[in-house]
Tab-separated table of C-alpha atoms in Angstrom:
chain	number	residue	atom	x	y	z
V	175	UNK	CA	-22.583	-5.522	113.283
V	176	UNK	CA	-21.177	-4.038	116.320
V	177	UNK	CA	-23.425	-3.206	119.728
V	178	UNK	CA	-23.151	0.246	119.223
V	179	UNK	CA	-24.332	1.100	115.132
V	180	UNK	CA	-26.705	-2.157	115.451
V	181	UNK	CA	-29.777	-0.281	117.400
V	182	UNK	CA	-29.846	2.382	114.568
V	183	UNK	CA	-29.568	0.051	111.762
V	184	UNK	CA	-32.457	-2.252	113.498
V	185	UNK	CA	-34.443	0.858	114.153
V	186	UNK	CA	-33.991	1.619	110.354
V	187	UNK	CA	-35.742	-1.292	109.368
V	188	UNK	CA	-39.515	-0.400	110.458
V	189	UNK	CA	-40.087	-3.016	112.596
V	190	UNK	CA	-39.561	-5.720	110.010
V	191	UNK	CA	-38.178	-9.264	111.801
V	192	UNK	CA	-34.285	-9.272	112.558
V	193	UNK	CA	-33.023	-12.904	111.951
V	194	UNK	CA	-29.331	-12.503	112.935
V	195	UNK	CA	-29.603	-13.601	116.387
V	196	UNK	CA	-25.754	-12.351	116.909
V	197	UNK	CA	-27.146	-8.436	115.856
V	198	UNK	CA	-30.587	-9.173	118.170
V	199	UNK	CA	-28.215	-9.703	121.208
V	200	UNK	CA	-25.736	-6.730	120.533
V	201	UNK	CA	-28.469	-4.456	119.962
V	202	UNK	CA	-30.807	-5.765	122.659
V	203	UNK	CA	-27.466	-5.378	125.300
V	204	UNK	CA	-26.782	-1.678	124.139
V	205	UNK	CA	-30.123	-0.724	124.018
V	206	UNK	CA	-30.992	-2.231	127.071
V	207	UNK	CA	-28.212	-1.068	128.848
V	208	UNK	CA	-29.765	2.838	128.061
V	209	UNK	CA	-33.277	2.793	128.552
V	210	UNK	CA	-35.115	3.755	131.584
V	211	UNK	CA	-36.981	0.188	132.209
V	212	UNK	CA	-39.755	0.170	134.549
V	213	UNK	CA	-41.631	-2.895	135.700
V	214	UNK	CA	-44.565	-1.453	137.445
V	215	UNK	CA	-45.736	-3.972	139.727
V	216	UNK	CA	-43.351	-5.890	141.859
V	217	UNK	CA	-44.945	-7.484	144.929
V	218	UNK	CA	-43.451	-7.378	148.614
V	219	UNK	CA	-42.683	-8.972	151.576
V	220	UNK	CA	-41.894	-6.739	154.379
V	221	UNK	CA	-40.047	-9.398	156.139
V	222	UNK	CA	-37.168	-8.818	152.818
V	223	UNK	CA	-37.002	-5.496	154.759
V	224	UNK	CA	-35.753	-5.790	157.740
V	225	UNK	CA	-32.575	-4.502	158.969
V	226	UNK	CA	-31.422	-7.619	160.939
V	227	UNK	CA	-30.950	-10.870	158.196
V	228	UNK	CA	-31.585	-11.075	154.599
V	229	UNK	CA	-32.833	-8.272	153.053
V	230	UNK	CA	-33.606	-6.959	149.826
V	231	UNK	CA	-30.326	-5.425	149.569
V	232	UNK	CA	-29.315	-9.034	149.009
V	233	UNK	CA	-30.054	-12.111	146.260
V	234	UNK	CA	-32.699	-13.699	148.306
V	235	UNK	CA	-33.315	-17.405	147.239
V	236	UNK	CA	-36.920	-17.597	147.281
V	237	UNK	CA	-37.437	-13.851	145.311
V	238	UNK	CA	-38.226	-12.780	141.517
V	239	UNK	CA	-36.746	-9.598	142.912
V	240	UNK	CA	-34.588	-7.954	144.917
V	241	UNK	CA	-31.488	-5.020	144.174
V	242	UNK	CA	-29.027	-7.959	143.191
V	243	UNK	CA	-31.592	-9.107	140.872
V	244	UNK	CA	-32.676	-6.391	139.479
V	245	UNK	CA	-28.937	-4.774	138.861
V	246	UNK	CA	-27.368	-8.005	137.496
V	247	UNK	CA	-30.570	-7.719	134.744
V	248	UNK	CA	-30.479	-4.287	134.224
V	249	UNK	CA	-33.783	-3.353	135.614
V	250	UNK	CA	-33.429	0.494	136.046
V	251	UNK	CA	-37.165	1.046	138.393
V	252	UNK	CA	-39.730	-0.840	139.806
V	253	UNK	CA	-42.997	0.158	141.211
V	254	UNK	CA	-42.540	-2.023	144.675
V	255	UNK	CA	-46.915	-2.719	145.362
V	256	UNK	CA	-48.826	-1.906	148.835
V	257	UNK	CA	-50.712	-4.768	148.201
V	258	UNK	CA	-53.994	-5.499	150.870
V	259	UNK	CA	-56.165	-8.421	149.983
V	260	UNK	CA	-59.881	-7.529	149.837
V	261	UNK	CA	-61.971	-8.650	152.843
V	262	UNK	CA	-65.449	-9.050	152.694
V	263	UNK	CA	-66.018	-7.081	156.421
V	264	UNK	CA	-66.677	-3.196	154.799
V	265	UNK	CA	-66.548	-1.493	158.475
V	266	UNK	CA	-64.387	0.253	160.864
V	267	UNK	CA	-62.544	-3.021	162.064
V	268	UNK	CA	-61.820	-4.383	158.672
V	269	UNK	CA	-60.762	-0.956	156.970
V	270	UNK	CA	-58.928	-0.297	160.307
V	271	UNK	CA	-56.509	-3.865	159.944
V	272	UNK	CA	-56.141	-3.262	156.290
V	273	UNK	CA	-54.646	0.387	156.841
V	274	UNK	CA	-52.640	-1.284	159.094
V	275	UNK	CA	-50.729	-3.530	157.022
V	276	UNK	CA	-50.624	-0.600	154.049
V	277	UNK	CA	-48.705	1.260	156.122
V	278	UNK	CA	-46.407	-1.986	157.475
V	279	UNK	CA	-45.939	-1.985	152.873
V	280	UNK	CA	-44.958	1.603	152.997
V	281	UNK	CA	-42.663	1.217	156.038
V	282	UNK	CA	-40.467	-1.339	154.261
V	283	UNK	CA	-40.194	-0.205	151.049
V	284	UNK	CA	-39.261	3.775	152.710
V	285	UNK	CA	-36.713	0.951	154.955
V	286	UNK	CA	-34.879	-0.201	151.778
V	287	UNK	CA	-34.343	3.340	150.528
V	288	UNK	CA	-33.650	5.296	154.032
V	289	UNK	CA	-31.856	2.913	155.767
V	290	UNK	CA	-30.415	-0.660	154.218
V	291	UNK	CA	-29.167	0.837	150.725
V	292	UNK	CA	-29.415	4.472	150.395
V	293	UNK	CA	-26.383	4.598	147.873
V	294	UNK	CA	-28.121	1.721	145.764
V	295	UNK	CA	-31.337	2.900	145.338
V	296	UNK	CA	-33.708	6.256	145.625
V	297	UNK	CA	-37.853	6.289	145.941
V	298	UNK	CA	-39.046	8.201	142.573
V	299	UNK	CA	-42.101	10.860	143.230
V	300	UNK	CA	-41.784	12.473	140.322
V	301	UNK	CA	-40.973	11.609	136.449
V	302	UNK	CA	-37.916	14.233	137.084
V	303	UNK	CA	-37.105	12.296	140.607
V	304	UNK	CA	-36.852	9.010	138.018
V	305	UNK	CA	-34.709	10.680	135.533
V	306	UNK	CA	-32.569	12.222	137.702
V	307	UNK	CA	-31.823	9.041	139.792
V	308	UNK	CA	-31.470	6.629	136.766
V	309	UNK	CA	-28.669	9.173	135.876
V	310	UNK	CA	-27.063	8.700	139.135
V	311	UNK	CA	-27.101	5.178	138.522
V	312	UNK	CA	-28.914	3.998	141.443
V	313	UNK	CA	-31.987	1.642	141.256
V	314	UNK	CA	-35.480	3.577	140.861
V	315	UNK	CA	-38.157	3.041	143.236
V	316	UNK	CA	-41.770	4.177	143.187
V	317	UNK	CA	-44.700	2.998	145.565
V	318	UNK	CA	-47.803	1.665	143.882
V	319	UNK	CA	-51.290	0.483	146.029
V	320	UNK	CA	-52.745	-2.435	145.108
V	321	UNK	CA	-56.483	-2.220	146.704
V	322	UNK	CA	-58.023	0.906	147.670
V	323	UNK	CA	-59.778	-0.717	150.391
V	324	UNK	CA	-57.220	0.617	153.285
V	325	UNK	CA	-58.415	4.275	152.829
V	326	UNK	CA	-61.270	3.198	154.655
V	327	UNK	CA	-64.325	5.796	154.168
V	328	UNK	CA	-62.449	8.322	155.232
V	329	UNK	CA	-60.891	9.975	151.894
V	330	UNK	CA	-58.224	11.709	153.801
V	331	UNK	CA	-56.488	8.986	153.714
V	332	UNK	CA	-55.649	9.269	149.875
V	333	UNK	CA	-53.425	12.130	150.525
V	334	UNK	CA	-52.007	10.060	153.289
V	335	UNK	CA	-51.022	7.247	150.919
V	336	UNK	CA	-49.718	10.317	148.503
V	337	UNK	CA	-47.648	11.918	150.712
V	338	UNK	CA	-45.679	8.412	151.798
V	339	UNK	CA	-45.166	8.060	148.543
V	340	UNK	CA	-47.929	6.728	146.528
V	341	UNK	CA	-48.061	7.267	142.865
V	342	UNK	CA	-51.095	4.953	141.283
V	343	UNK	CA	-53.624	2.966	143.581
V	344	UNK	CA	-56.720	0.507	142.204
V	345	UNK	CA	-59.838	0.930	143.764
V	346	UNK	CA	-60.010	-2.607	143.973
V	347	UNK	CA	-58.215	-6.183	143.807
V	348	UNK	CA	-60.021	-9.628	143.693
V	349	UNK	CA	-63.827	-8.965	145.061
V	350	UNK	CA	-65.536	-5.706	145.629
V	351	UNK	CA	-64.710	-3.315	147.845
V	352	UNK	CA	-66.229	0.025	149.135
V	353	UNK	CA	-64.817	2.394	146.288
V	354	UNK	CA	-65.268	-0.538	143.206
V	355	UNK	CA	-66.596	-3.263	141.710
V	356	UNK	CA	-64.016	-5.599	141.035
V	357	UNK	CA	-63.326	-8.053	138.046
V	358	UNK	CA	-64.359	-11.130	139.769
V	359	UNK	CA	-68.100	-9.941	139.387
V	360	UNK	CA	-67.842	-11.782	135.793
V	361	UNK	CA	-67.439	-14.977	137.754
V	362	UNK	CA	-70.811	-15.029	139.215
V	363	UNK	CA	-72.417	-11.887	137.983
V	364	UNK	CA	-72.923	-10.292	141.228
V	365	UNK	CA	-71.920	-6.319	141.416
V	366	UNK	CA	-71.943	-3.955	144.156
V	367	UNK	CA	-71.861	-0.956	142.491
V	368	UNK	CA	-72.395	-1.051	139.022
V	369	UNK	CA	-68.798	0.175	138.646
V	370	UNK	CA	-68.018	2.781	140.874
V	371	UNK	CA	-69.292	3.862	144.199
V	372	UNK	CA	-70.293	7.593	144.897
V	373	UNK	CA	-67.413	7.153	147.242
V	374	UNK	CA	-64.998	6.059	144.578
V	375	UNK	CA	-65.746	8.613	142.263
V	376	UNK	CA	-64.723	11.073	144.631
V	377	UNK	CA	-61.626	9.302	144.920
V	378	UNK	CA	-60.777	9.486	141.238
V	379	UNK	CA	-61.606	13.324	141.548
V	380	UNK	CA	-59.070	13.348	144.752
V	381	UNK	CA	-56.874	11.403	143.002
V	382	UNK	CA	-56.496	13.533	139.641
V	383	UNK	CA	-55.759	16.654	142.798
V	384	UNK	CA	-53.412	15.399	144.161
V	385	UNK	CA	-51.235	13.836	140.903
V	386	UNK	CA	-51.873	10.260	141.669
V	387	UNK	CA	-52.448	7.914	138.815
V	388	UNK	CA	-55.784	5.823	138.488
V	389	UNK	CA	-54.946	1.714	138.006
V	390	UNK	CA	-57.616	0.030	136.344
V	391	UNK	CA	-55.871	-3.239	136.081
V	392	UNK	CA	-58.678	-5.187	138.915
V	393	UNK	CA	-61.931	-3.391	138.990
V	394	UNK	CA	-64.613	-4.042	136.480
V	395	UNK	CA	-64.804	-3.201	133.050
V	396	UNK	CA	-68.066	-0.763	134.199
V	397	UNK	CA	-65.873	0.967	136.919
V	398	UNK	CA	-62.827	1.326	134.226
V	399	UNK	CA	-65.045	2.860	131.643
V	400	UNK	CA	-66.952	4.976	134.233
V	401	UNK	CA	-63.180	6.020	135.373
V	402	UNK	CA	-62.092	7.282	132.062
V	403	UNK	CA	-64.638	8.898	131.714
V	404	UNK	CA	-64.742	10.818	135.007
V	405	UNK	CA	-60.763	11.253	135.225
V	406	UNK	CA	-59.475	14.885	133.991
V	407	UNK	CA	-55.797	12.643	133.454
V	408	UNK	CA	-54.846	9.720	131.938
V	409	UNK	CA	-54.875	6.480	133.625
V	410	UNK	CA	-52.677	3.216	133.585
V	411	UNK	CA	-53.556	-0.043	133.958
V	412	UNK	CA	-50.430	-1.454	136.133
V	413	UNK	CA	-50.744	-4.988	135.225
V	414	UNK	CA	-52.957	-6.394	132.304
V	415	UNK	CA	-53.182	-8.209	129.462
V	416	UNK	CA	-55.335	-8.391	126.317
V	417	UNK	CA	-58.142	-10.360	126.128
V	418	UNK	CA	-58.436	-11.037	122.434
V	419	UNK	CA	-55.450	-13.197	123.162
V	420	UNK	CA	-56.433	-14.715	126.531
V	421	UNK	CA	-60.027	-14.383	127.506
V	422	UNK	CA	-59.824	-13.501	130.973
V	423	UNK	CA	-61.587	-10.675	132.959
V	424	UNK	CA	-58.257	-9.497	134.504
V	425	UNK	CA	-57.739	-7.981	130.592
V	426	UNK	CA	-58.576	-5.389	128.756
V	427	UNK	CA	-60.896	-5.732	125.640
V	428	UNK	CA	-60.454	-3.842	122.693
V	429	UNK	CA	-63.451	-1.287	123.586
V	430	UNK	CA	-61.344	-0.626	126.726
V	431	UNK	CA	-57.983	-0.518	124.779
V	432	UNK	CA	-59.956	2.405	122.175
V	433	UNK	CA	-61.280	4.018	125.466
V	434	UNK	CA	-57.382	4.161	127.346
V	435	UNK	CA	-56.060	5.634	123.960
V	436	UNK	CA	-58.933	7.948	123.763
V	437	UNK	CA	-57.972	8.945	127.385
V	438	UNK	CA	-54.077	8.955	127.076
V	439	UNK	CA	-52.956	6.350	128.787
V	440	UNK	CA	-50.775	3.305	128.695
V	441	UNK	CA	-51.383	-0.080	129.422
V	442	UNK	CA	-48.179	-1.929	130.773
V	443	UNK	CA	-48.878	-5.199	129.739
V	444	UNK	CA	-48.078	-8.313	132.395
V	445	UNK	CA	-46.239	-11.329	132.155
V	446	UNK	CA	-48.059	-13.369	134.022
V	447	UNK	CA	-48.785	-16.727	132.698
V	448	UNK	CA	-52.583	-16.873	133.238
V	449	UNK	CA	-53.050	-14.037	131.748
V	450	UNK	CA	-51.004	-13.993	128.781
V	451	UNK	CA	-51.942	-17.570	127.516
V	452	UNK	CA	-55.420	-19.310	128.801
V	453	UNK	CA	-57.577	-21.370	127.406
V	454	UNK	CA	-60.865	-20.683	129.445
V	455	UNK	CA	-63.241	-23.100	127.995
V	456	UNK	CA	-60.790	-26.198	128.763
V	457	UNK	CA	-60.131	-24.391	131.930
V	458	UNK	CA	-63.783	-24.013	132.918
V	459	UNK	CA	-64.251	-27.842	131.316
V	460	UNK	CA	-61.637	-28.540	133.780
V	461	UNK	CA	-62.571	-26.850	136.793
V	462	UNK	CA	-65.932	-28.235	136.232
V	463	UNK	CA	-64.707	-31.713	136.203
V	464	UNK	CA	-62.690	-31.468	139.374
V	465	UNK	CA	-66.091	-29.943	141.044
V	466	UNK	CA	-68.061	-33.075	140.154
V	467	UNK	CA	-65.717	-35.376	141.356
V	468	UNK	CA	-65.330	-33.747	144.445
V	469	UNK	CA	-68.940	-34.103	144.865
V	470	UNK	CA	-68.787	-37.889	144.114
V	471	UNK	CA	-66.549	-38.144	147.516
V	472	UNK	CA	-68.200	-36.009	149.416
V	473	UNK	CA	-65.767	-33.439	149.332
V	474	UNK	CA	-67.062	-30.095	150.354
V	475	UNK	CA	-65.820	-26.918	148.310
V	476	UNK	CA	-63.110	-24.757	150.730
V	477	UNK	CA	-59.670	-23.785	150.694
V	478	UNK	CA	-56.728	-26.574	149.176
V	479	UNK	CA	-55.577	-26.773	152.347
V	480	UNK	CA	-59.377	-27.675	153.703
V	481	UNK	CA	-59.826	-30.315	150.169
V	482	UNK	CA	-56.489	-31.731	150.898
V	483	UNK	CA	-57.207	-32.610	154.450
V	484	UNK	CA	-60.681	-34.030	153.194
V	485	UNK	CA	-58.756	-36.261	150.612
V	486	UNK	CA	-56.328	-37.273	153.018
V	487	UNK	CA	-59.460	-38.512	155.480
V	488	UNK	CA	-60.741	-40.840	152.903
V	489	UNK	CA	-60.304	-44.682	153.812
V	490	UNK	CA	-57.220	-45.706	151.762
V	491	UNK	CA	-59.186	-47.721	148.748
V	492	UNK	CA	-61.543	-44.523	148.671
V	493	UNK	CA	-58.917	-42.053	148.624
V	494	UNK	CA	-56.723	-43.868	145.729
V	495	UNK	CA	-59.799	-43.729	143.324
V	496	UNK	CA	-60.467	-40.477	144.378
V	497	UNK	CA	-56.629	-39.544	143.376
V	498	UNK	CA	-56.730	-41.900	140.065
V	499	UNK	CA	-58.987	-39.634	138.636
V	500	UNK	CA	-58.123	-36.411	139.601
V	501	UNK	CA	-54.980	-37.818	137.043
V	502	UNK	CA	-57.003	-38.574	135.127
V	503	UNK	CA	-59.062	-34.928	134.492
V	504	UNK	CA	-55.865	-32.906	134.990
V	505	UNK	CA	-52.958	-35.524	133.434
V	506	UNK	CA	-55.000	-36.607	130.651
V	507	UNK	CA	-58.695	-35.279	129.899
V	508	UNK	CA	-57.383	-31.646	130.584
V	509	UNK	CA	-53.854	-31.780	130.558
V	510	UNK	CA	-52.422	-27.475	131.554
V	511	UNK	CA	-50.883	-25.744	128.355
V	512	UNK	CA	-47.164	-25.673	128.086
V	513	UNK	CA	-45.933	-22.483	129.816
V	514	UNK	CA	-46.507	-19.278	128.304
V	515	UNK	CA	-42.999	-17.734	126.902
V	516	UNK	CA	-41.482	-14.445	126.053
V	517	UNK	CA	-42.694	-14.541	122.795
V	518	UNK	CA	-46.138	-14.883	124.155
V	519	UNK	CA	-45.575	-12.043	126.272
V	520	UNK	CA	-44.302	-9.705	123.206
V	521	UNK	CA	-47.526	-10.807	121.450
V	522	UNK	CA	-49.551	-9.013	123.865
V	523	UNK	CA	-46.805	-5.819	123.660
V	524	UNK	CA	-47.643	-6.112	119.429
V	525	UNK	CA	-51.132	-6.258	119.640
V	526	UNK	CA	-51.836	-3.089	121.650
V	527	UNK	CA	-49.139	-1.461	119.386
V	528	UNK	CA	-51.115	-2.417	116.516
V	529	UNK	CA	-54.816	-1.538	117.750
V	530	UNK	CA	-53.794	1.816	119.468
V	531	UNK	CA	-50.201	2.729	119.069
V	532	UNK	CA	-46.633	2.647	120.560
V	533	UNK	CA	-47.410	5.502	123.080
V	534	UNK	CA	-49.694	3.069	124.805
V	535	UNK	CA	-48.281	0.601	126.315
V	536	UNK	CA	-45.558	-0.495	128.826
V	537	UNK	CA	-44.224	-3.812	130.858
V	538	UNK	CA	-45.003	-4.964	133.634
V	539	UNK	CA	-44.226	-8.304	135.211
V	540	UNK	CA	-45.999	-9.069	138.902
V	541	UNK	CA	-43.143	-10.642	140.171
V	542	UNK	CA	-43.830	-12.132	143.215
V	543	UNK	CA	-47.246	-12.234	142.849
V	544	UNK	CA	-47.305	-14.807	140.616
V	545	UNK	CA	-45.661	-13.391	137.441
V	546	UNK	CA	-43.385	-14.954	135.395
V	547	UNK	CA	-43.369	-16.308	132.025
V	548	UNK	CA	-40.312	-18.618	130.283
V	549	UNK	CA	-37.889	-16.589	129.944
V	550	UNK	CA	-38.589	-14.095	132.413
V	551	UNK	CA	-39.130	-15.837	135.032
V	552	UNK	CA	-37.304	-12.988	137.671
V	553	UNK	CA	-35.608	-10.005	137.335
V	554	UNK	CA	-32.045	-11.232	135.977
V	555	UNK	CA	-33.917	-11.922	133.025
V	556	UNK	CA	-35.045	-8.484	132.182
V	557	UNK	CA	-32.537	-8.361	129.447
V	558	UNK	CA	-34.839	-11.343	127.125
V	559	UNK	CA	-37.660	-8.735	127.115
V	560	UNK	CA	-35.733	-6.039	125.352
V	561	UNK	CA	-34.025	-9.136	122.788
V	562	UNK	CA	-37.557	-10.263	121.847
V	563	UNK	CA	-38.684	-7.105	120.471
V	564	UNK	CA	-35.529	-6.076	118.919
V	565	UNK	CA	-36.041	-9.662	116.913
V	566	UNK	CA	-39.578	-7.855	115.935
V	567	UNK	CA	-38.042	-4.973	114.551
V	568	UNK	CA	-38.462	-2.405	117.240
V	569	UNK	CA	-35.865	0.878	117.360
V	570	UNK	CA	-34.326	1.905	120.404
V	571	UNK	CA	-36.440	4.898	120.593
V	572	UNK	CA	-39.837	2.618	120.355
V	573	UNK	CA	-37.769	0.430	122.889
V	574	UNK	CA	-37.456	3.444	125.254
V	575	UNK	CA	-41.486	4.125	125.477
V	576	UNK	CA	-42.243	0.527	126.158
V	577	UNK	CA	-40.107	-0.017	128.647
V	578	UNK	CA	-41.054	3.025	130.797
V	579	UNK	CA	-41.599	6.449	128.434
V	580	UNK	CA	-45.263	5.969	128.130
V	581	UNK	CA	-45.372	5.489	131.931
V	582	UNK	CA	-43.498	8.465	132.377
V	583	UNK	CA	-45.419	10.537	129.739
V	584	UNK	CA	-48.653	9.475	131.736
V	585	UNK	CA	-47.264	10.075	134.741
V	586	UNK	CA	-46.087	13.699	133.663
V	587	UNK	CA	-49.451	14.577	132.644
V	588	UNK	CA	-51.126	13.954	135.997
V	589	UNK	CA	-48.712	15.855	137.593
V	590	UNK	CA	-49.463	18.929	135.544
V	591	UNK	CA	-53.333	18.181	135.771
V	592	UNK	CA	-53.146	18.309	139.835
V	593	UNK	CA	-50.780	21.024	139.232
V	594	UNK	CA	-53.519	23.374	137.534
């Protein structure tokens, strides 16, 4: 079967499994050669953008991504993240250093395009723009914010964000911020907000204005169902999972997976290996282990670098129990699951298709920030994403959606909602 009749013939076969690994890899090269692929959340550096020494116009050593990268593996676009850690300071002087290093993020990534590789790749503000400049052959770029918190109190600074290129923000990461509860709040069940602020659901109502696209990937589960039902467009989330396969609050149960089809929009599921394969009761077992022990040595709780330095401090007898059975919980009592895989990943992709339908979801990978399964462990390595579900039976055409249609769909549709 040659690379160019296999992707009908698979298609033909209604997703049953394809076994001839020789037809999975033609197919899965043609097909993946066409389609628009999006990952939509790629962290950054801006140091990778500067104009002087290595740059992301290169193959950095120590990146999941970068133009090299994502050419040699046939990764068409990539939402590159304005990512700004939450800080617990809600005033003037933290919102003030936070917009600070947004705009540092939106700087770099306008860099790449404007300045170090303006025949390689083109920033996307449209679903048109992406078309257009996949056609052209260069690389896609769009600008995603991870974190509302930099707009401050001042909701201005939403159209701000939009008109440097912003096309999805979260109203929060890891802990709460002024606009959102976050997910974290299932840790020690401590909210803020309930969900949303009064101040975040005037964002959502700014955001559907202007044609930005809601993420729902960190806040709570309150603030996403409070968001779908206050958004007049669909929403994404830009980096999930499912959490019938991998219990964590970072994913999306299935009464959130009814509510984002009931809304229209697409989850893009992540390959992250926490999140696609967990065991959270060994994990808490674990965790809880390592806690006690501590204790035992009078370790106080604080960052690794704070518990290393404490474990290094112990007299030498002291501190070789101490490491003895720390082997012992995390060698032996509660030894870390192999890696997740590709095939892990895909079950995610299969299980949304099953409980709410093809047009749903989408891929995304969080390279960079921690992403990366076997198999796709950086960008080169796009090309096993596309094989796996050609082995499952997927056409070219159901291909196409996952791999950035339903983003595009979902992005068209807030366009025409700010539009009206």
């Amino acid at each position: 079967m040659s690379a160019l009749t296999a992707p009908s013939v698979l298609g033909a076969q209604a997703r049953r499994p394809v076994t001839d690994e020789a037809a999975v890899l033609a197919a899965a090269k043609s097909i993946h050669a066409k389609v628009l692929s999006i990952d939509t959340h790629v962290d950054i550096a801006p140091a990778n953008f500067a104009e002087s020494g290595p740059n992301y116009t290169q193959k950095l050593p120590r990146t999941q991504v970068d133009l090299v990268k994502m050419e040699e593996g046939g990764l068409v676009g990539a939402f590159l993240i304005v990512y700004v850690g939450q800080d617990t300071a809600l005033n003037a002087a933290g919102f003030a250093r936070a917009n600070a290093q947004a705009i540092e993020k939106f700087d770099a990534i306008h860099r790449l395009t404007d300045k170090l590789a303006p025949a390689r790749a083109e920033i996307a503000y449209t679903a048109a723009d992406a078309r257009r400049i996949h056609k052209s052959g260069k690389r896609v770029i769009f600008i995603g914010i991870e974190n509302g918190f930099p707009i401050g109190s001042d909701i201005t600074n939403v159209q701000k964000f939009y008109e440097r290129g912003g096309r999805y923000m979260s109203l929060a990461h890891n802990g709460h911020s002024q606009l959102s509860d976050s997910n974290t709040g299932e840790r020690d069940g401590v909210w803020l907000h309930n969900g949303l602020s009064p101040l975040g659901k005037q964002v959502i109502a700014e955001m559907n204005r202007l044609g930005m696209m809601i993420d729902v990937s960190h806040p709570s589960k309150q603030s996403m169902l409070q968001t779908v039902a206050l958004s007049k467009a669909p929403i994404i989330g830009s980096h999930s999972g499912v959490r019938a396969l991998c219990g964590h609050s970072r994913n999306m149960d299935d009464e959130q997976l009814d509510a984002l089809k009931k809304n229209g929009g697409v989850i893009q599921l992540v390959a992250f290996n926490s999140y696609v394969k967990c065991n959270p009761a060994k994990d808490a077992e674990r965790a809880a282990a390592v806690d006690a022990l501590r204790k035992e040595y009078g370790i106080a709780p604080g960052s690794r670098v704070a518990v290393q330095r404490a474990i290094e401090a112990l007299p030498n007898d002291k501190r070789n129990e101490y490491l003895a059975k720390q082997e012992d919980i995390t060698a032996r009592r509660y030894p870390a699951d192999p890696a997740a895989t590709v095939k892990d990943f895909v079950d995610h992709i299969d299980y949304v298709v099953k409980r709410i339908g093809i047009d749903h979801v989408g891929i995304s990978s969080d390279f960079d920030g921690g992403g990366g399964v076997d198999g796709w462990r950086n960008a080169t390595e796009s090309m096993n994403v596309t094989a796996e579900l050609v082995r499952r039976g997927y056409s070219e055409a159901e291909i196409a959606k996952i791999w950035g249609g339903n983003l595009l769909r979902v992005m068209e549709r807030v366009e025409k909602v700010a539009g009206k």
